[in-house]
mmCIF file of C-alpha atoms in Angstrom:
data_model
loop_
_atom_site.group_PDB
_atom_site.id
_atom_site.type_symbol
_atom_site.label_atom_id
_atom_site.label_comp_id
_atom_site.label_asym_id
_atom_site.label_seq_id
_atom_site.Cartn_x
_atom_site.Cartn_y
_atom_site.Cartn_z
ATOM 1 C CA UNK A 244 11.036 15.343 -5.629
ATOM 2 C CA UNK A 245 10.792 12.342 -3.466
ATOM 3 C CA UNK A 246 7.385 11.655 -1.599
ATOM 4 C CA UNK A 247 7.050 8.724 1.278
ATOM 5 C CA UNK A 248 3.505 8.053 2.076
ATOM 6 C CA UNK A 249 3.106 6.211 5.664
ATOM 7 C CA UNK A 250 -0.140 4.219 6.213
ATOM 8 C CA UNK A 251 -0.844 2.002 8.889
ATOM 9 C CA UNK A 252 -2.631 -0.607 7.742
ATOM 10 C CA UNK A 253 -1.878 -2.361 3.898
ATOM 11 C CA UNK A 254 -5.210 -0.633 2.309
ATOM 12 C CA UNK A 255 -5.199 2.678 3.592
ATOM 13 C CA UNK A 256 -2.885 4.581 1.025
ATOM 14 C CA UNK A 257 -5.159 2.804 -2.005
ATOM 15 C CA UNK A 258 -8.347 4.256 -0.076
ATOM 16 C CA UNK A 259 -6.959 7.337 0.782
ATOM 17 C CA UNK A 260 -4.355 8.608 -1.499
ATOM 18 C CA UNK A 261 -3.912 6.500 -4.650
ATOM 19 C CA UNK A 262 -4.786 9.123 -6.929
ATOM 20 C CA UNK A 263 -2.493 11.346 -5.000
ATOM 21 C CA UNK A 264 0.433 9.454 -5.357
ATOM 22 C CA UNK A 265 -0.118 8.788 -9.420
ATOM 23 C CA UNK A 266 -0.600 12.274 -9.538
ATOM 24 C CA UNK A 267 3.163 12.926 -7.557
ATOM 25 C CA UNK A 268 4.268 9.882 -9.850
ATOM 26 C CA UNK A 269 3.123 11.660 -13.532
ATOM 27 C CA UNK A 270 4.875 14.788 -12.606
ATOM 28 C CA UNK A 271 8.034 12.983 -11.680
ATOM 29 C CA UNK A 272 8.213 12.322 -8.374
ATOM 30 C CA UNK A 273 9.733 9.214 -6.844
ATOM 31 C CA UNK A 274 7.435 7.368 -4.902
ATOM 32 C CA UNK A 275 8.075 5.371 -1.662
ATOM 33 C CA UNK A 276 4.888 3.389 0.242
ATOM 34 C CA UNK A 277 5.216 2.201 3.795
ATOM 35 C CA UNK A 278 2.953 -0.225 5.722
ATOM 36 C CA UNK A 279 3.291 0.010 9.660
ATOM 37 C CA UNK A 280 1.221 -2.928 10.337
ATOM 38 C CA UNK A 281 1.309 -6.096 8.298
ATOM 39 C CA UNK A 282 -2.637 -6.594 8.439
ATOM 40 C CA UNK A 283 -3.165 -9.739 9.991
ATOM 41 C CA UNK A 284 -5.962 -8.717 12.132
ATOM 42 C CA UNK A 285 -9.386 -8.254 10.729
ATOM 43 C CA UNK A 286 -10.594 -11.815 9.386
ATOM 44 C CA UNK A 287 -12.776 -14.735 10.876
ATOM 45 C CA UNK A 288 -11.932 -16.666 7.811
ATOM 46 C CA UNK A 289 -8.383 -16.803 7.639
ATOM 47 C CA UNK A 290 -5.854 -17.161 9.853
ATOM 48 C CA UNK A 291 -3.366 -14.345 10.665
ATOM 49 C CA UNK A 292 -0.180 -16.104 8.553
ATOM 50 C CA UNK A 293 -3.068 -16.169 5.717
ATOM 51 C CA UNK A 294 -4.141 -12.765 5.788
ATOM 52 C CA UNK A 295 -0.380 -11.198 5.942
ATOM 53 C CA UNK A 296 0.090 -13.429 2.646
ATOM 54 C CA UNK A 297 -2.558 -12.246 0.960
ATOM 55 C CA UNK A 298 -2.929 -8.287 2.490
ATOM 56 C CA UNK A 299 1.339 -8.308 1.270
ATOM 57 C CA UNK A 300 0.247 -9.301 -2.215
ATOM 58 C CA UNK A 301 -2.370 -7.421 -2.587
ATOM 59 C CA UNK A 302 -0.042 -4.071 -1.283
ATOM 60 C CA UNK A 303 2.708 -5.123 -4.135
ATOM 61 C CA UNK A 304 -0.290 -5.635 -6.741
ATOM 62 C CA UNK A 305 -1.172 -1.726 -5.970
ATOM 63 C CA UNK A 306 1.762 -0.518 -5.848
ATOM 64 C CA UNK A 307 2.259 -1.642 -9.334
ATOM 65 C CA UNK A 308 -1.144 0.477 -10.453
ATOM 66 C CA UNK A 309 0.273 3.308 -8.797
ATOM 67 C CA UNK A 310 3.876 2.725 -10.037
ATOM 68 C CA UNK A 311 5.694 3.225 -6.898
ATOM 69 C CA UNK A 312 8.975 1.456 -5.324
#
């Protein structure tokens, strides 16, 4: 089984499906995330090229937990 899970924002599948995904990942399952928008709205502190850098690593750094490619 193969399972794609589309957010639109970098946090939303760690908020709203993490445990879903391990769950697809422990019974087999390949597991593909997707990001529509990079994140670079949503700060007063740092600037947009700041916020993609550090909402892109924090998306790879979950990804790991959940064990997806």
């Amino acid at each position: 089984m193969k399972v794609l899970a589309i957010s639109a924002h970098p946090d939303d599948l760690e908020l709203l499906c993490a445990g879903t995904l391990v769950k697809f990942k422990k019974q087999g399952a390949e597991v593909f995330t997707c990001h529509v928008c990079d994140g670079n709205k949503g700060s007063k502190v740092y600037s947009s090229e700041e916020l993609v850098k550090i909402r892109r690593k924090e998306a790879l750094e979950s990804v790991k937990l959940i064990v997806a490619t």
